[in-house]
mmCIF file with all atom_site columns, C-alpha atoms in Angstrom:
data_model
loop_
_atom_site.group_PDB
_atom_site.id
_atom_site.type_symbol
_atom_site.label_atom_id
_atom_site.label_alt_id
_atom_site.label_comp_id
_atom_site.label_asym_id
_atom_site.label_entity_id
_atom_site.label_seq_id
_atom_site.pdbx_PDB_ins_code
_atom_site.Cartn_x
_atom_site.Cartn_y
_atom_site.Cartn_z
_atom_site.occupancy
_atom_site.B_iso_or_equiv
_atom_site.pdbx_formal_charge
_atom_site.auth_seq_id
_atom_site.auth_comp_id
_atom_site.auth_asym_id
_atom_site.auth_atom_id
_atom_site.pdbx_PDB_model_num
ATOM 1   C CA . MET A 1 1   ? 13.815 -5.322  4.366   1.00 98.00 ? 1   MET A CA 1
ATOM 2   C CA . PHE A 1 2   ? 17.335 -6.642  4.936   1.00 98.00 ? 2   PHE A CA 1
ATOM 3   C CA . HIS A 1 3   ? 18.845 -8.309  1.894   1.00 98.00 ? 3   HIS A CA 1
ATOM 4   C CA . GLN A 1 4   ? 21.214 -11.124 2.889   1.00 98.00 ? 4   GLN A CA 1
ATOM 5   C CA . PRO A 1 5   ? 22.138 -9.784  6.351   1.00 96.00 ? 5   PRO A CA 1
ATOM 6   C CA . ARG A 1 6   ? 25.387 -11.150 7.801   1.00 94.00 ? 6   ARG A CA 1
ATOM 7   C CA . ILE A 1 7   ? 25.697 -9.900  11.395  1.00 92.00 ? 7   ILE A CA 1
ATOM 8   C CA . PRO A 1 8   ? 23.232 -11.428 13.901  1.00 90.00 ? 8   PRO A CA 1
ATOM 9   C CA . PRO A 1 9   ? 23.195 -8.549  16.438  1.00 88.00 ? 9   PRO A CA 1
ATOM 10  C CA . ASN A 1 10  ? 22.206 -6.062  13.716  1.00 92.00 ? 10  ASN A CA 1
ATOM 11  C CA . THR A 1 11  ? 19.196 -8.168  12.854  1.00 92.00 ? 11  THR A CA 1
ATOM 12  C CA . GLY A 1 12  ? 18.433 -8.633  16.555  1.00 89.00 ? 12  GLY A CA 1
ATOM 13  C CA . ASN A 1 13  ? 18.486 -4.862  17.038  1.00 91.00 ? 13  ASN A CA 1
ATOM 14  C CA . ALA A 1 14  ? 16.188 -4.450  14.030  1.00 94.00 ? 14  ALA A CA 1
ATOM 15  C CA . ILE A 1 15  ? 13.778 -6.993  15.521  1.00 92.00 ? 15  ILE A CA 1
ATOM 16  C CA . ARG A 1 16  ? 13.626 -4.884  18.659  1.00 91.00 ? 16  ARG A CA 1
ATOM 17  C CA . MET A 1 17  ? 13.070 -1.735  16.557  1.00 95.00 ? 17  MET A CA 1
ATOM 18  C CA . VAL A 1 18  ? 10.198 -3.241  14.544  1.00 95.00 ? 18  VAL A CA 1
ATOM 19  C CA . ALA A 1 19  ? 8.562  -4.436  17.768  1.00 93.00 ? 19  ALA A CA 1
ATOM 20  C CA . GLY A 1 20  ? 8.700  -0.854  19.047  1.00 94.00 ? 20  GLY A CA 1
ATOM 21  C CA . THR A 1 21  ? 7.422  0.763   15.856  1.00 95.00 ? 21  THR A CA 1
ATOM 22  C CA . GLY A 1 22  ? 4.872  -1.757  14.629  1.00 94.00 ? 22  GLY A CA 1
ATOM 23  C CA . CYS A 1 23  ? 6.479  -2.148  11.224  1.00 95.00 ? 23  CYS A CA 1
ATOM 24  C CA . GLU A 1 24  ? 7.535  -5.408  9.590   1.00 96.00 ? 24  GLU A CA 1
ATOM 25  C CA . LEU A 1 25  ? 11.009 -6.811  9.067   1.00 97.00 ? 25  LEU A CA 1
ATOM 26  C CA . HIS A 1 26  ? 11.543 -8.896  5.949   1.00 98.00 ? 26  HIS A CA 1
ATOM 27  C CA . LEU A 1 27  ? 14.780 -10.879 5.799   1.00 97.00 ? 27  LEU A CA 1
ATOM 28  C CA . VAL A 1 28  ? 15.874 -11.985 2.344   1.00 98.00 ? 28  VAL A CA 1
ATOM 29  C CA . GLY A 1 29  ? 18.143 -15.008 2.146   1.00 97.00 ? 29  GLY A CA 1
ATOM 30  C CA . PRO A 1 30  ? 20.500 -16.465 2.140   1.00 96.00 ? 30  PRO A CA 1
ATOM 31  C CA . LEU A 1 31  ? 21.092 -15.228 5.675   1.00 94.00 ? 31  LEU A CA 1
ATOM 32  C CA . GLY A 1 32  ? 24.614 -15.180 7.059   1.00 90.00 ? 32  GLY A CA 1
ATOM 33  C CA . PHE A 1 33  ? 23.452 -16.787 10.320  1.00 87.00 ? 33  PHE A CA 1
ATOM 34  C CA . ASP A 1 34  ? 20.814 -19.025 11.830  1.00 85.00 ? 34  ASP A CA 1
ATOM 35  C CA . LEU A 1 35  ? 17.794 -17.338 13.437  1.00 80.00 ? 35  LEU A CA 1
ATOM 36  C CA . SER A 1 36  ? 18.518 -19.253 16.643  1.00 78.00 ? 36  SER A CA 1
ATOM 37  C CA . GLU A 1 37  ? 21.939 -17.525 16.894  1.00 68.00 ? 37  GLU A CA 1
ATOM 38  C CA . PRO A 1 38  ? 22.474 -16.463 20.556  1.00 73.00 ? 38  PRO A CA 1
ATOM 39  C CA . LYS A 1 39  ? 23.779 -13.003 19.574  1.00 64.00 ? 39  LYS A CA 1
ATOM 40  C CA . LEU A 1 40  ? 20.618 -12.361 17.552  1.00 65.00 ? 40  LEU A CA 1
ATOM 41  C CA . LYS A 1 41  ? 18.447 -13.467 20.470  1.00 62.00 ? 41  LYS A CA 1
ATOM 42  C CA . ARG A 1 42  ? 20.407 -11.337 22.947  1.00 62.00 ? 42  ARG A CA 1
ATOM 43  C CA . ALA A 1 43  ? 20.231 -8.186  20.795  1.00 54.00 ? 43  ALA A CA 1
ATOM 44  C CA . GLY A 1 44  ? 16.484 -8.640  20.318  1.00 52.00 ? 44  GLY A CA 1
ATOM 45  C CA . LEU A 1 45  ? 15.939 -9.216  24.053  1.00 55.00 ? 45  LEU A CA 1
ATOM 46  C CA . ASP A 1 46  ? 12.385 -10.326 24.772  1.00 69.00 ? 46  ASP A CA 1
ATOM 47  C CA . TYR A 1 47  ? 10.925 -8.512  21.754  1.00 72.00 ? 47  TYR A CA 1
ATOM 48  C CA . HIS A 1 48  ? 10.985 -11.448 19.315  1.00 71.00 ? 48  HIS A CA 1
ATOM 49  C CA . ASP A 1 49  ? 7.370  -12.400 20.077  1.00 79.00 ? 49  ASP A CA 1
ATOM 50  C CA . LEU A 1 50  ? 6.268  -8.765  19.600  1.00 84.00 ? 50  LEU A CA 1
ATOM 51  C CA . ALA A 1 51  ? 7.898  -8.318  16.190  1.00 89.00 ? 51  ALA A CA 1
ATOM 52  C CA . SER A 1 52  ? 6.637  -9.165  12.733  1.00 92.00 ? 52  SER A CA 1
ATOM 53  C CA . VAL A 1 53  ? 9.547  -10.924 11.009  1.00 93.00 ? 53  VAL A CA 1
ATOM 54  C CA . THR A 1 54  ? 9.287  -12.840 7.738   1.00 95.00 ? 54  THR A CA 1
ATOM 55  C CA . VAL A 1 55  ? 12.117 -14.729 6.072   1.00 95.00 ? 55  VAL A CA 1
ATOM 56  C CA . HIS A 1 56  ? 12.110 -15.078 2.289   1.00 98.00 ? 56  HIS A CA 1
ATOM 57  C CA . GLU A 1 57  ? 14.284 -17.529 0.391   1.00 98.00 ? 57  GLU A CA 1
ATOM 58  C CA . ASN A 1 58  ? 15.367 -14.886 -2.124  1.00 98.00 ? 58  ASN A CA 1
ATOM 59  C CA . LEU A 1 59  ? 14.425 -11.473 -3.461  1.00 98.00 ? 59  LEU A CA 1
ATOM 60  C CA . GLU A 1 60  ? 11.955 -12.834 -6.005  1.00 98.00 ? 60  GLU A CA 1
ATOM 61  C CA . ALA A 1 61  ? 10.061 -14.623 -3.222  1.00 98.00 ? 61  ALA A CA 1
ATOM 62  C CA . ALA A 1 62  ? 10.063 -11.412 -1.164  1.00 98.00 ? 62  ALA A CA 1
ATOM 63  C CA . TRP A 1 63  ? 8.613  -9.376  -4.025  1.00 98.00 ? 63  TRP A CA 1
ATOM 64  C CA . ALA A 1 64  ? 5.913  -12.001 -4.618  1.00 98.00 ? 64  ALA A CA 1
ATOM 65  C CA . ALA A 1 65  ? 4.936  -11.997 -0.936  1.00 98.00 ? 65  ALA A CA 1
ATOM 66  C CA . VAL A 1 66  ? 5.119  -8.252  -0.286  1.00 97.00 ? 66  VAL A CA 1
ATOM 67  C CA . GLU A 1 67  ? 3.943  -6.905  -3.679  1.00 97.00 ? 67  GLU A CA 1
ATOM 68  C CA . PRO A 1 68  ? 5.438  -3.467  -2.972  1.00 97.00 ? 68  PRO A CA 1
ATOM 69  C CA . ALA A 1 69  ? 4.217  -0.309  -4.665  1.00 97.00 ? 69  ALA A CA 1
ATOM 70  C CA . ARG A 1 70  ? 7.444  1.521   -3.844  1.00 98.00 ? 70  ARG A CA 1
ATOM 71  C CA . VAL A 1 71  ? 10.893 0.278   -2.869  1.00 98.00 ? 71  VAL A CA 1
ATOM 72  C CA . PHE A 1 72  ? 13.624 2.592   -1.627  1.00 98.00 ? 72  PHE A CA 1
ATOM 73  C CA . ALA A 1 73  ? 17.079 1.043   -1.870  1.00 98.00 ? 73  ALA A CA 1
ATOM 74  C CA . PHE A 1 74  ? 19.747 2.507   0.410   1.00 98.00 ? 74  PHE A CA 1
ATOM 75  C CA . THR A 1 75  ? 23.246 2.983   -0.928  1.00 96.00 ? 75  THR A CA 1
ATOM 76  C CA . ALA A 1 76  ? 26.148 5.314   -0.251  1.00 92.00 ? 76  ALA A CA 1
ATOM 77  C CA . HIS A 1 77  ? 26.303 5.856   -4.025  1.00 91.00 ? 77  HIS A CA 1
ATOM 78  C CA . ALA A 1 78  ? 22.911 7.602   -4.305  1.00 96.00 ? 78  ALA A CA 1
ATOM 79  C CA . THR A 1 79  ? 22.469 11.361  -4.580  1.00 96.00 ? 79  THR A CA 1
ATOM 80  C CA . VAL A 1 80  ? 18.966 11.686  -3.085  1.00 98.00 ? 80  VAL A CA 1
ATOM 81  C CA . SER A 1 81  ? 18.713 11.944  0.713   1.00 98.00 ? 81  SER A CA 1
ATOM 82  C CA . TYR A 1 82  ? 16.321 9.743   2.677   1.00 98.00 ? 82  TYR A CA 1
ATOM 83  C CA . ALA A 1 83  ? 15.019 13.002  4.235   1.00 98.00 ? 83  ALA A CA 1
ATOM 84  C CA . ASP A 1 84  ? 13.764 14.277  0.862   1.00 98.00 ? 84  ASP A CA 1
ATOM 85  C CA . ILE A 1 85  ? 11.135 11.544  0.489   1.00 98.00 ? 85  ILE A CA 1
ATOM 86  C CA . ALA A 1 86  ? 7.464  11.708  1.446   1.00 98.00 ? 86  ALA A CA 1
ATOM 87  C CA . TYR A 1 87  ? 7.006  8.171   2.723   1.00 98.00 ? 87  TYR A CA 1
ATOM 88  C CA . ARG A 1 88  ? 3.748  6.264   2.335   1.00 97.00 ? 88  ARG A CA 1
ATOM 89  C CA . PRO A 1 89  ? 2.371  3.318   4.298   1.00 95.00 ? 89  PRO A CA 1
ATOM 90  C CA . GLY A 1 90  ? 3.551  0.121   2.629   1.00 95.00 ? 90  GLY A CA 1
ATOM 91  C CA . ASP A 1 91  ? 6.834  1.530   1.331   1.00 98.00 ? 91  ASP A CA 1
ATOM 92  C CA . VAL A 1 92  ? 9.701  -0.940  1.437   1.00 98.00 ? 92  VAL A CA 1
ATOM 93  C CA . LEU A 1 93  ? 13.022 0.287   2.828   1.00 98.00 ? 93  LEU A CA 1
ATOM 94  C CA . LEU A 1 94  ? 15.671 -2.021  1.365   1.00 98.00 ? 94  LEU A CA 1
ATOM 95  C CA . PHE A 1 95  ? 19.061 -2.329  3.046   1.00 98.00 ? 95  PHE A CA 1
ATOM 96  C CA . GLY A 1 96  ? 22.021 -4.432  1.933   1.00 97.00 ? 96  GLY A CA 1
ATOM 97  C CA . PRO A 1 97  ? 24.311 -6.854  3.704   1.00 95.00 ? 97  PRO A CA 1
ATOM 98  C CA . GLU A 1 98  ? 27.157 -5.876  5.929   1.00 89.00 ? 98  GLU A CA 1
ATOM 99  C CA . PRO A 1 99  ? 29.794 -4.899  4.859   1.00 83.00 ? 99  PRO A CA 1
ATOM 100 C CA . THR A 1 100 ? 29.166 -4.684  1.096   1.00 92.00 ? 100 THR A CA 1
ATOM 101 C CA . GLY A 1 101 ? 25.759 -3.039  0.798   1.00 95.00 ? 101 GLY A CA 1
ATOM 102 C CA . LEU A 1 102 ? 23.360 -3.776  -2.030  1.00 97.00 ? 102 LEU A CA 1
ATOM 103 C CA . SER A 1 103 ? 24.848 -5.236  -5.190  1.00 97.00 ? 103 SER A CA 1
ATOM 104 C CA . ALA A 1 104 ? 24.547 -3.514  -8.579  1.00 97.00 ? 104 ALA A CA 1
ATOM 105 C CA . GLU A 1 105 ? 22.146 -6.276  -9.594  1.00 98.00 ? 105 GLU A CA 1
ATOM 106 C CA . VAL A 1 106 ? 19.802 -5.587  -6.657  1.00 98.00 ? 106 VAL A CA 1
ATOM 107 C CA . LEU A 1 107 ? 20.039 -1.822  -7.171  1.00 98.00 ? 107 LEU A CA 1
ATOM 108 C CA . ALA A 1 108 ? 19.008 -2.342  -10.814 1.00 98.00 ? 108 ALA A CA 1
ATOM 109 C CA . ASP A 1 109 ? 16.004 -4.503  -9.867  1.00 98.00 ? 109 ASP A CA 1
ATOM 110 C CA . PRO A 1 110 ? 12.869 -3.099  -11.558 1.00 98.00 ? 110 PRO A CA 1
ATOM 111 C CA . HIS A 1 111 ? 11.038 -3.075  -8.214  1.00 98.00 ? 111 HIS A CA 1
ATOM 112 C CA . VAL A 1 112 ? 13.407 -0.393  -6.903  1.00 98.00 ? 112 VAL A CA 1
ATOM 113 C CA . THR A 1 113 ? 11.638 2.948   -7.148  1.00 98.00 ? 113 THR A CA 1
ATOM 114 C CA . GLU A 1 114 ? 14.571 5.086   -6.072  1.00 98.00 ? 114 GLU A CA 1
ATOM 115 C CA . ARG A 1 115 ? 18.039 4.844   -4.567  1.00 98.00 ? 115 ARG A CA 1
ATOM 116 C CA . LEU A 1 116 ? 18.545 6.866   -1.383  1.00 98.00 ? 116 LEU A CA 1
ATOM 117 C CA . ARG A 1 117 ? 21.472 7.778   0.830   1.00 96.00 ? 117 ARG A CA 1
ATOM 118 C CA . ILE A 1 118 ? 21.916 8.775   4.448   1.00 97.00 ? 118 ILE A CA 1
ATOM 119 C CA . PRO A 1 119 ? 24.205 11.830  4.641   1.00 95.00 ? 119 PRO A CA 1
ATOM 120 C CA . MET A 1 120 ? 27.527 11.310  6.406   1.00 93.00 ? 120 MET A CA 1
ATOM 121 C CA . LEU A 1 121 ? 30.836 13.084  6.700   1.00 94.00 ? 121 LEU A CA 1
ATOM 122 C CA . PRO A 1 122 ? 33.192 12.603  3.741   1.00 91.00 ? 122 PRO A CA 1
ATOM 123 C CA . GLY A 1 123 ? 35.375 9.524   3.855   1.00 89.00 ? 123 GLY A CA 1
ATOM 124 C CA . ARG A 1 124 ? 32.911 7.456   5.888   1.00 86.00 ? 124 ARG A CA 1
ATOM 125 C CA . ARG A 1 125 ? 31.711 4.238   4.271   1.00 81.00 ? 125 ARG A CA 1
ATOM 126 C CA . SER A 1 126 ? 28.406 3.515   6.013   1.00 84.00 ? 126 SER A CA 1
ATOM 127 C CA . LEU A 1 127 ? 26.396 3.449   9.210   1.00 90.00 ? 127 LEU A CA 1
ATOM 128 C CA . ASN A 1 128 ? 25.670 0.316   11.188  1.00 93.00 ? 128 ASN A CA 1
ATOM 129 C CA . LEU A 1 129 ? 22.842 -1.560  9.430   1.00 95.00 ? 129 LEU A CA 1
ATOM 130 C CA . SER A 1 130 ? 20.384 -1.533  12.325  1.00 95.00 ? 130 SER A CA 1
ATOM 131 C CA . ASN A 1 131 ? 21.104 2.152   13.034  1.00 96.00 ? 131 ASN A CA 1
ATOM 132 C CA . ALA A 1 132 ? 20.511 3.093   9.391   1.00 97.00 ? 132 ALA A CA 1
ATOM 133 C CA . ALA A 1 133 ? 17.245 1.146   9.302   1.00 98.00 ? 133 ALA A CA 1
ATOM 134 C CA . ALA A 1 134 ? 16.061 2.740   12.561  1.00 98.00 ? 134 ALA A CA 1
ATOM 135 C CA . LEU A 1 135 ? 16.930 6.247   11.402  1.00 97.00 ? 135 LEU A CA 1
ATOM 136 C CA . VAL A 1 136 ? 14.910 5.921   8.194   1.00 98.00 ? 136 VAL A CA 1
ATOM 137 C CA . THR A 1 137 ? 12.035 4.017   9.817   1.00 98.00 ? 137 THR A CA 1
ATOM 138 C CA . TYR A 1 138 ? 11.605 6.701   12.432  1.00 98.00 ? 138 TYR A CA 1
ATOM 139 C CA . GLU A 1 139 ? 11.647 9.435   9.782   1.00 98.00 ? 139 GLU A CA 1
ATOM 140 C CA . ALA A 1 140 ? 8.889  7.667   7.836   1.00 98.00 ? 140 ALA A CA 1
ATOM 141 C CA . TRP A 1 141 ? 6.901  7.128   11.033  1.00 97.00 ? 141 TRP A CA 1
ATOM 142 C CA . ARG A 1 142 ? 7.425  10.771  12.105  1.00 97.00 ? 142 ARG A CA 1
ATOM 143 C CA . GLN A 1 143 ? 5.967  11.930  8.785   1.00 98.00 ? 143 GLN A CA 1
ATOM 144 C CA . HIS A 1 144 ? 2.780  10.063  9.723   1.00 96.00 ? 144 HIS A CA 1
ATOM 145 C CA . GLY A 1 145 ? 2.559  11.550  13.217  1.00 95.00 ? 145 GLY A CA 1
ATOM 146 C CA . PHE A 1 146 ? 3.926  8.423   14.917  1.00 96.00 ? 146 PHE A CA 1
ATOM 147 C CA . SER A 1 147 ? 0.578  6.758   14.234  1.00 93.00 ? 147 SER A CA 1
ATOM 148 C CA . GLY A 1 148 ? -0.357 4.293   16.977  1.00 92.00 ? 148 GLY A CA 1
ATOM 149 C CA . ALA A 1 149 ? 2.413  5.378   19.349  1.00 92.00 ? 149 ALA A CA 1
ATOM 150 C CA . ALA A 1 150 ? 2.041  6.362   22.980  1.00 88.00 ? 150 ALA A CA 1
ATOM 151 C CA . LEU A 1 151 ? 3.381  9.900   22.880  1.00 77.00 ? 151 LEU A CA 1
#
């Protein structure tokens, strides 16, 4: 789930990633671009029809539609690593907008089960949004034996 994404190619890359993994991408508005944006289309290549993408007007609408049991919010300010979690089917991986990340208000949302971080060298602010989402998605999928994949 991308909360208020701002950079079209990051979302396009994520669309391509969800098409390849079989997971769902939920975009929570307001979006910083139009879904017909050429850079989004180019980054997603011809995978748009193979991806499950849902746009929600706001976070409340997303929670109502998804009804998540667990939500992991990613922030550079967390102390728990994404690699220390035993992921379950249906978990929501929540990522914030570029370049600010998730707001304090979103991080405090009662739906958030835990705040997680992706380890980086000191002095680095964050990874690219689509790279961070892919890294965590593939870890969750790996934990489940890459279910459904052609290995």
